[in-house]
Amino acid sequence: MKLHEYQAKEVLSGYGIPVPEGRVTYFPDDAWMVAMELGLPVVLKAQVLTGGRGKAGGVKLARTPDEVKEVAKDLFGKKLVTKQTGPEGVIIRKLLVEKAADIGRELYFSITIDRTTSKPTVVASKRGGMSIEEVAEKYPEDIIKIPIDPVTGLLPYQIRRLKYDLELVDQEKEAAKVFNALYKVFVEKDCTLVELNPLVVTKSGHLLAVDAKMDVDDDALFRRKEISKMRDLTESDPSELEAKIAGLNFVRLSGNIGCMVNGAGLAMTTMDVIKLAGGEPANFLDVGGAATPETIAKGFEIITRDPSVKAMFINIFGGIVRCDKVANGIIQALKKVEVNMPVVVRLTGNNKEEGMETLKKSGMRFYVAENLKEAAKMVSELSRETEADINKSKQQKKDKEEK
Ligand code: GDP
Ligand code: MN
């Protein structure tokens, strides 16, 4: 889970890491008032869960009261398109208003998990401000990587090395305090990333975390309630959220075939086989090992709500949960949720025959496939046909209107 900059700074500040004075705001007037309280100049920073805001125009300096008003009015509600968002961008709904920092030098300092060494690793550079990818490309020799043994934590010699390489001779004590505190945050909040870019040396010679990014391991949120309650629901897909609450694993994709599968491995295979058959999955939905009428109904609800879905594929392996139970679940769910599209079912595993029999006896219309390959082919063709039919009737309607 990604935290907003203002939330990350709140956490860091609690650990004694110096951050600029400021407050998050939700309205232009509010931003103006906070700016007046802080004193000018201020920076207004878009709080969106993406990097590269500065270059995209989401971080602005304001020196006069009028400038604050103008910038705030301009930024609130604006669509910010950064390198990471794609063309759809994100809407700015919150602005962090901060006292502008007197920047002397900009450093880069982060801690993340290095997958090759399986250790928390400090990545730092005296060239902060620009993206670390850019530093890596232009000045690879200026990037320091220090793996940390989780048993010992960050050691004094590693801190000395960092201070030396980052040229922090005059900030000896402060630097050690910031580095240690940041490592503590990383461990105690179960982070997968904490990043200060830039970590600034002010003109008066003090360290200040001017930007902060924090990513917390989703699998640790159950024991980090103070973090999970910070989740920004306005930036999540509502269907993905609803699925999560219902205990389903749902990811929206760009195609037109809705998929309901039990087990993540089978779900991934299903995506692959659909693609091979020339189809495009509209989602990844794992109803879990125990597919019950309730989870199946919820799955139908979530999938059929998506207007781009033109056909559905139910691919269930009866292991712990037997096929006849799943078939009953599907029938019960279809009584509750209206589904106006072709549904292809493929069941295999325990009590497969009974399951198929149950589907047949229900009197409802399913396309039943014998095996996975055939099912994928069937649903891909059906999705194309339905799509074509819809386009045709739209065109006919349009022609009629024009006449
Ligand atoms: P990002 O682009 O999303 O990483 O946002 P940042 O918070 O890192 O801001 C981008 C750049 O704006 C920084 O690298 C700084 O150069 C500049 N900036 C941000 N805050 C201040 C500030 O308080 N004072 C000054 N002078 N520059 C700032
Ligand atoms: Mn930054």
Coordinates of C-alpha atoms and ligand atoms in Angstrom, one line a residue:
M1 CA 0.0 0.0 0.0
K2 CA 1.3 3.4 -1.1
L3 CA 1.1 6.3 1.3
H4 CA 0.7 9.9 0.3
E5 CA 3.6 12.2 0.9
Y6 CA 1.9 14.0 3.7
Q7 CA 1.1 10.7 5.4
A8 CA 4.6 9.4 5.0
K9 CA 6.0 12.7 6.5
E10 CA 3.7 12.3 9.4
V11 CA 5.2 8.9 10.1
L12 CA 8.7 10.1 9.6
S13 CA 8.2 13.1 11.8
G14 CA 7.1 10.7 14.6
Y15 CA 10.5 9.1 14.4
G16 CA 12.3 12.4 14.7
I17 CA 13.2 12.8 11.0
P18 CA 13.0 16.6 10.1
V19 CA 10.3 17.4 7.6
P20 CA 9.1 20.9 6.4
E21 CA 6.3 22.4 8.4
G22 CA 3.0 22.1 6.6
R23 CA -0.5 20.7 6.4
V24 CA -2.7 18.9 3.9
T25 CA -5.6 20.8 2.5
Y26 CA -8.8 20.0 0.5
F27 CA -10.0 23.4 -0.8
P28 CA -8.3 26.5 -2.3
D29 CA -9.4 28.7 0.6
D30 CA -8.0 26.2 3.1
A31 CA -4.7 26.1 1.2
W32 CA -4.5 29.9 1.3
M33 CA -5.2 30.1 5.0
V34 CA -2.5 27.5 5.8
A35 CA 0.0 29.4 3.6
M36 CA -0.7 32.6 5.6
E37 CA -0.2 30.7 8.9
L38 CA 3.0 29.2 7.7
G39 CA 4.4 32.4 6.2
L40 CA 5.6 32.9 2.6
P41 CA 7.1 31.5 0.4
V42 CA 5.3 28.1 0.4
V43 CA 5.3 25.1 -1.9
L44 CA 2.0 23.6 -3.0
K45 CA 2.3 19.9 -3.7
A46 CA -0.3 17.6 -5.3
Q47 CA -1.0 14.6 -3.1
V48 CA -1.5 11.9 -5.7
L49 CA -0.1 8.3 -5.4
T50 CA 2.4 8.7 -8.2
G51 CA 6.0 10.0 -8.7
G52 CA 7.3 12.6 -11.1
R53 CA 4.9 15.3 -9.9
G54 CA 7.4 18.1 -10.1
K55 CA 8.1 17.7 -13.8
A56 CA 4.4 17.3 -14.5
G57 CA 3.5 20.6 -12.8
G58 CA 2.2 19.2 -9.6
V59 CA 4.7 21.0 -7.3
K60 CA 4.6 24.8 -7.3
L61 CA 6.3 27.5 -5.4
A62 CA 4.2 30.5 -4.4
R63 CA 5.8 33.8 -3.1
T64 CA 2.8 36.1 -2.7
P65 CA -0.7 35.7 -1.3
D66 CA -2.2 36.1 -4.8
E67 CA 0.2 33.5 -6.2
V68 CA -1.0 31.0 -3.5
K69 CA -4.6 31.7 -4.6
E70 CA -3.8 31.3 -8.2
V71 CA -1.8 28.1 -7.9
A72 CA -4.3 26.5 -5.5
K73 CA -7.2 27.3 -7.8
D74 CA -5.3 25.9 -10.7
L75 CA -4.1 22.7 -9.1
F76 CA -7.3 21.5 -7.3
G77 CA -9.4 19.3 -9.6
K78 CA -6.7 19.3 -12.2
K79 CA -5.7 16.1 -14.0
L80 CA -2.1 15.4 -13.4
V81 CA -0.4 13.3 -16.1
T82 CA 3.1 12.1 -15.0
K83 CA 5.5 9.6 -16.5
Q84 CA 4.0 6.9 -14.2
T85 CA 0.2 7.5 -14.6
G86 CA -0.3 6.9 -18.3
P87 CA -2.4 9.3 -20.4
E88 CA -5.5 8.9 -18.1
G89 CA -3.7 10.8 -15.3
V90 CA -5.0 11.3 -11.7
I91 CA -7.2 14.1 -10.4
I92 CA -5.6 16.3 -7.7
R93 CA -8.0 16.3 -4.7
K94 CA -5.5 17.2 -1.9
L95 CA -2.7 19.7 -1.7
L96 CA 0.1 19.7 0.8
V97 CA 1.0 23.3 1.7
E98 CA 4.5 23.6 3.1
K99 CA 7.0 26.2 4.1
A100 CA 9.4 26.4 1.2
A101 CA 12.8 24.9 2.0
D102 CA 16.0 26.8 1.5
I103 CA 17.7 24.2 -0.6
G104 CA 21.5 24.0 -0.6
R105 CA 22.0 20.5 -2.0
E106 CA 19.6 17.7 -3.0
L107 CA 20.5 14.1 -2.0
Y108 CA 18.8 10.8 -2.7
F109 CA 18.3 8.3 0.1
S110 CA 16.1 5.2 0.1
I111 CA 15.8 1.8 1.7
T112 CA 14.2 -1.1 -0.1
I113 CA 14.4 -4.8 -0.3
D114 CA 17.0 -6.1 -2.8
R115 CA 15.5 -9.3 -4.2
T116 CA 18.9 -10.7 -5.3
T117 CA 20.4 -10.5 -1.8
S118 CA 17.1 -10.8 0.0
K119 CA 18.2 -7.9 2.3
P120 CA 17.0 -4.4 3.1
T121 CA 19.3 -2.2 1.1
V122 CA 20.2 1.5 1.3
V123 CA 20.4 3.2 -2.0
A124 CA 21.8 6.7 -1.8
S125 CA 23.3 9.3 -4.0
K126 CA 24.7 12.8 -3.7
R127 CA 22.7 13.6 -6.9
G128 CA 19.1 13.8 -5.6
G129 CA 16.2 15.7 -7.0
M130 CA 16.1 13.9 -10.3
S131 CA 14.8 10.4 -10.6
I132 CA 17.1 7.6 -9.5
E133 CA 16.7 5.9 -12.9
E134 CA 18.2 9.0 -14.5
V135 CA 21.1 9.1 -12.0
A136 CA 21.7 5.4 -12.7
E137 CA 21.9 6.1 -16.4
K138 CA 24.0 9.3 -16.3
Y139 CA 26.2 8.9 -13.2
P140 CA 26.1 5.2 -12.2
E141 CA 29.3 5.7 -10.1
D142 CA 27.4 8.1 -7.9
I143 CA 25.0 5.5 -6.6
I144 CA 25.8 3.8 -3.4
K145 CA 24.2 0.5 -2.5
I146 CA 24.6 -0.9 1.0
P147 CA 22.9 -4.2 2.0
I148 CA 21.9 -4.4 5.6
D149 CA 21.9 -7.6 7.6
P150 CA 18.5 -7.7 9.3
V151 CA 20.1 -9.3 12.4
T152 CA 22.6 -6.4 13.0
G153 CA 20.7 -3.5 11.5
L154 CA 22.5 -0.5 10.0
L155 CA 26.0 -0.5 11.4
P156 CA 28.2 2.4 12.4
Y157 CA 30.8 1.8 9.6
Q158 CA 28.0 1.7 7.0
I159 CA 26.7 5.1 8.3
R160 CA 30.2 6.5 8.1
R161 CA 30.5 5.3 4.6
L162 CA 27.2 7.0 3.7
K163 CA 28.2 10.2 5.3
Y164 CA 31.5 10.2 3.5
D165 CA 30.0 9.5 0.1
L166 CA 27.1 11.9 0.5
E167 CA 29.6 14.6 1.7
L168 CA 27.8 15.2 5.0
V169 CA 30.9 16.0 7.0
D170 CA 29.3 19.0 8.8
Q171 CA 26.1 17.0 9.5
E172 CA 27.8 14.1 11.3
K173 CA 25.3 13.7 14.2
E174 CA 22.2 14.7 12.3
A175 CA 22.9 12.3 9.4
A176 CA 23.4 9.3 11.7
K177 CA 20.2 10.2 13.5
V178 CA 18.2 10.4 10.2
F179 CA 19.6 7.2 8.7
N180 CA 19.0 5.2 11.8
A181 CA 15.5 6.6 12.2
L182 CA 14.7 5.8 8.6
Y183 CA 15.8 2.2 9.0
K184 CA 13.7 1.9 12.1
V185 CA 10.6 3.2 10.2
F186 CA 11.4 0.7 7.4
V187 CA 11.4 -2.2 9.8
E188 CA 8.7 -1.2 12.3
K189 CA 6.2 -0.3 9.6
D190 CA 6.9 -3.3 7.3
C191 CA 7.9 -1.1 4.4
T192 CA 8.9 -2.4 1.0
L193 CA 10.2 1.1 0.2
V194 CA 11.0 4.4 2.0
E195 CA 12.4 7.0 -0.2
L196 CA 13.6 10.6 0.4
N197 CA 14.1 12.4 -2.9
P198 CA 15.3 14.9 -2.3
L199 CA 16.8 14.7 1.2
V200 CA 18.0 18.2 1.4
V201 CA 20.9 19.9 3.0
T202 CA 19.5 23.4 3.7
K203 CA 21.5 26.6 3.1
S204 CA 21.9 26.8 6.9
G205 CA 23.4 23.3 6.9
H206 CA 20.6 21.1 8.2
L207 CA 19.1 17.9 6.8
L208 CA 15.4 18.1 5.8
A209 CA 13.2 15.4 4.1
V210 CA 11.6 17.6 1.4
D211 CA 9.9 14.7 -0.4
A212 CA 9.0 11.3 1.1
K213 CA 7.6 8.1 -0.4
M214 CA 6.5 5.1 1.5
D215 CA 5.2 1.7 0.4
V216 CA 4.0 -0.8 3.0
D217 CA 3.8 -4.5 2.4
D218 CA 0.1 -5.4 1.8
D219 CA 0.6 -8.7 3.6
A220 CA 1.7 -6.9 6.8
L221 CA -1.2 -4.5 7.0
F222 CA -3.1 -6.8 9.3
R223 CA -0.6 -5.9 12.0
R224 CA -0.2 -2.3 10.9
K225 CA -3.7 -0.9 11.6
E226 CA -2.3 2.6 12.0
I227 CA -1.1 2.4 8.4
S228 CA -4.0 0.5 6.8
K229 CA -6.5 3.1 8.1
M230 CA -4.6 5.7 6.0
R231 CA -5.7 4.0 2.8
D232 CA -7.0 6.6 0.3
L233 CA -10.2 5.1 -1.1
T234 CA -10.6 7.8 -3.7
E235 CA -7.6 6.4 -5.5
S236 CA -8.6 2.8 -5.6
D237 CA -10.8 1.0 -8.1
P238 CA -14.2 0.6 -6.4
S239 CA -14.8 -2.9 -7.7
E240 CA -11.3 -4.0 -6.6
L241 CA -12.1 -2.7 -3.2
E242 CA -15.5 -4.4 -3.0
A243 CA -13.9 -7.7 -4.0
K244 CA -11.2 -7.3 -1.4
I245 CA -13.8 -6.7 1.3
A246 CA -15.7 -9.9 0.1
G247 CA -12.5 -11.9 0.3
L248 CA -12.1 -12.2 -3.5
N249 CA -8.9 -11.5 -5.4
F250 CA -9.9 -9.2 -8.3
V251 CA -7.8 -7.2 -10.8
R252 CA -9.3 -5.3 -13.7
L253 CA -7.8 -5.8 -17.1
S254 CA -8.5 -4.2 -20.5
G255 CA -10.2 -7.0 -22.4
N256 CA -13.8 -8.1 -22.8
I257 CA -14.0 -11.7 -21.3
G258 CA -15.0 -11.8 -17.6
C259 CA -13.2 -14.6 -15.8
M260 CA -14.3 -16.4 -12.6
V261 CA -11.7 -18.9 -11.5
N262 CA -10.8 -20.7 -8.2
G263 CA -7.1 -20.5 -7.3
A264 CA -4.5 -17.9 -8.4
G265 CA -2.5 -20.4 -10.4
L266 CA -5.5 -21.6 -12.4
A267 CA -6.5 -17.9 -12.8
M268 CA -3.2 -17.1 -14.4
T269 CA -3.3 -20.2 -16.6
T270 CA -6.8 -19.2 -17.7
M271 CA -5.5 -15.7 -18.7
D272 CA -2.8 -17.4 -20.8
V273 CA -5.1 -19.8 -22.5
I274 CA -7.6 -17.1 -23.4
K275 CA -4.9 -15.0 -24.9
L276 CA -3.7 -18.0 -26.9
A277 CA -7.2 -18.5 -28.2
G278 CA -7.2 -14.9 -29.4
G279 CA -9.4 -13.5 -26.6
E280 CA -8.7 -10.7 -24.2
P281 CA -9.5 -11.1 -20.4
A282 CA -11.4 -8.3 -18.8
N283 CA -10.3 -9.2 -15.3
F284 CA -8.6 -11.7 -13.1
L285 CA -11.0 -13.0 -10.4
D286 CA -10.0 -15.6 -8.0
V287 CA -13.0 -16.7 -5.9
G288 CA -10.7 -18.8 -3.7
G289 CA -10.5 -22.4 -2.8
A290 CA -14.0 -22.6 -1.3
A291 CA -16.2 -21.2 -4.0
T292 CA -19.6 -20.8 -2.2
P293 CA -22.9 -19.5 -3.7
E294 CA -22.2 -16.2 -1.9
T295 CA -18.7 -15.7 -3.4
I296 CA -19.8 -16.8 -6.8
A297 CA -22.8 -14.3 -6.7
K298 CA -20.4 -11.5 -5.6
G299 CA -18.1 -12.5 -8.5
F300 CA -21.0 -12.3 -11.0
E301 CA -22.1 -8.9 -9.6
I302 CA -18.6 -7.4 -9.9
I303 CA -17.8 -8.8 -13.3
T304 CA -21.1 -8.1 -15.0
R305 CA -21.1 -4.5 -13.8
D306 CA -18.2 -3.8 -16.1
P307 CA -19.7 -2.6 -19.4
S308 CA -16.7 -3.8 -21.4
V309 CA -17.4 -7.5 -20.5
K310 CA -19.1 -9.3 -23.4
A311 CA -18.8 -12.9 -22.4
M312 CA -18.1 -14.8 -19.2
F313 CA -15.9 -17.8 -18.5
I314 CA -16.2 -19.8 -15.4
N315 CA -13.3 -22.2 -14.9
I316 CA -13.5 -24.2 -11.7
F317 CA -11.4 -27.0 -10.4
G318 CA -13.2 -29.2 -7.9
G319 CA -10.6 -30.1 -5.3
I320 CA -11.6 -29.3 -1.8
V321 CA -14.9 -27.9 -3.0
R322 CA -16.7 -30.5 -5.2
C323 CA -18.0 -29.6 -8.7
D324 CA -21.6 -30.4 -7.9
K325 CA -21.5 -27.9 -5.1
V326 CA -19.9 -25.3 -7.4
A327 CA -22.6 -26.0 -10.0
N328 CA -25.3 -25.4 -7.4
G329 CA -23.5 -22.2 -6.4
I330 CA -23.5 -21.0 -10.0
I331 CA -27.2 -21.7 -10.4
Q332 CA -28.2 -20.0 -7.1
A333 CA -26.0 -17.0 -8.0
L334 CA -27.7 -16.7 -11.4
K335 CA -31.1 -16.5 -9.7
K336 CA -29.9 -13.5 -7.8
V337 CA -27.8 -11.7 -10.4
E338 CA -29.1 -11.0 -13.9
V339 CA -26.5 -12.0 -16.5
N340 CA -27.2 -10.9 -20.0
M341 CA -24.3 -12.4 -21.9
P342 CA -23.1 -15.9 -22.9
V343 CA -21.6 -17.9 -20.1
V344 CA -19.1 -20.6 -20.7
V345 CA -18.6 -23.1 -17.9
R346 CA -15.8 -25.6 -17.6
L347 CA -15.7 -27.8 -14.5
T348 CA -13.2 -30.5 -13.7
G349 CA -12.1 -32.5 -10.7
N350 CA -14.2 -34.1 -8.0
N351 CA -17.8 -34.9 -8.9
K352 CA -17.4 -33.4 -12.3
E353 CA -20.2 -35.5 -13.8
E354 CA -22.7 -34.6 -11.1
G355 CA -21.8 -31.0 -11.6
M356 CA -22.4 -31.1 -15.3
E357 CA -25.7 -32.9 -14.7
T358 CA -26.8 -30.2 -12.2
L359 CA -26.1 -27.5 -14.8
K360 CA -28.0 -29.3 -17.5
K361 CA -31.0 -29.9 -15.3
S362 CA -31.2 -26.3 -14.2
G363 CA -32.8 -25.3 -17.5
M364 CA -30.5 -22.3 -17.7
R365 CA -28.4 -21.7 -20.7
F366 CA -24.7 -22.3 -20.4
Y367 CA -22.1 -23.2 -22.9
V368 CA -20.4 -26.2 -21.4
A369 CA -16.9 -27.1 -22.6
E370 CA -15.1 -30.4 -22.2
N371 CA -11.6 -29.1 -21.7
L372 CA -9.8 -25.8 -21.1
K373 CA -8.6 -25.3 -24.6
E374 CA -12.0 -25.8 -26.1
A375 CA -13.5 -23.5 -23.4
A376 CA -11.1 -20.7 -24.1
K377 CA -11.8 -20.9 -27.9
M378 CA -15.5 -20.9 -27.3
V379 CA -15.5 -17.9 -25.0
S380 CA -13.1 -15.9 -27.2
E381 CA -15.4 -16.5 -30.2
L382 CA -18.5 -15.6 -28.2
S383 CA -17.0 -12.4 -26.9
R384 CA -16.1 -11.3 -30.5
E385 CA -19.6 -12.2 -31.7
T386 CA -21.4 -10.4 -28.9
E387 CA -19.1 -7.4 -29.5
A388 CA -19.9 -7.4 -33.2
D389 CA -23.6 -7.7 -32.5
I390 CA -23.6 -4.8 -30.2
N391 CA -21.7 -2.7 -32.7
K392 CA -24.1 -3.6 -35.4
S393 CA -27.2 -2.7 -33.5
K394 CA -25.6 0.6 -32.4
Q395 CA -24.9 1.4 -36.0
Q396 CA -28.5 0.5 -37.0
K397 CA -29.8 2.7 -34.3
K398 CA -27.6 5.5 -35.5
D399 CA -28.6 5.0 -39.1
K400 CA -32.3 5.2 -38.1
E401 CA -31.8 8.4 -36.2
E402 CA -30.0 10.0 -39.1
K403 CA -32.9 9.1 -41.4
Ligands
GDP1 P1 8.3 14.7 -7.2 O1 8.6 15.4 -8.5 O2 6.9 14.1 -7.2 O3 9.4 13.8 -6.8 O4 8.1 15.9 -6.0 P2 9.2 16.6 -5.1 O5 8.6 16.9 -3.8 O6 10.5 15.8 -5.0 O7 9.6 18.0 -5.8 C1 10.3 18.1 -7.0 C2 11.3 19.1 -6.9 O8 10.8 20.4 -6.5 C3 12.4 18.9 -5.8 O9 13.4 18.0 -6.3 C4 12.9 20.3 -5.6 O10 13.9 20.6 -6.5 C5 11.7 21.1 -5.8 N1 11.1 21.5 -4.5 C6 10.2 20.8 -3.7 N2 10.0 21.4 -2.6 C7 10.7 22.5 -2.6 C8 10.9 23.5 -1.6 O11 10.4 23.6 -0.5 N3 11.8 24.6 -2.0 C9 12.4 24.6 -3.2 N4 13.2 25.6 -3.4 N5 12.3 23.6 -4.1 C10 11.4 22.6 -3.8
MN2 MN 10.7 13.6 -5.2

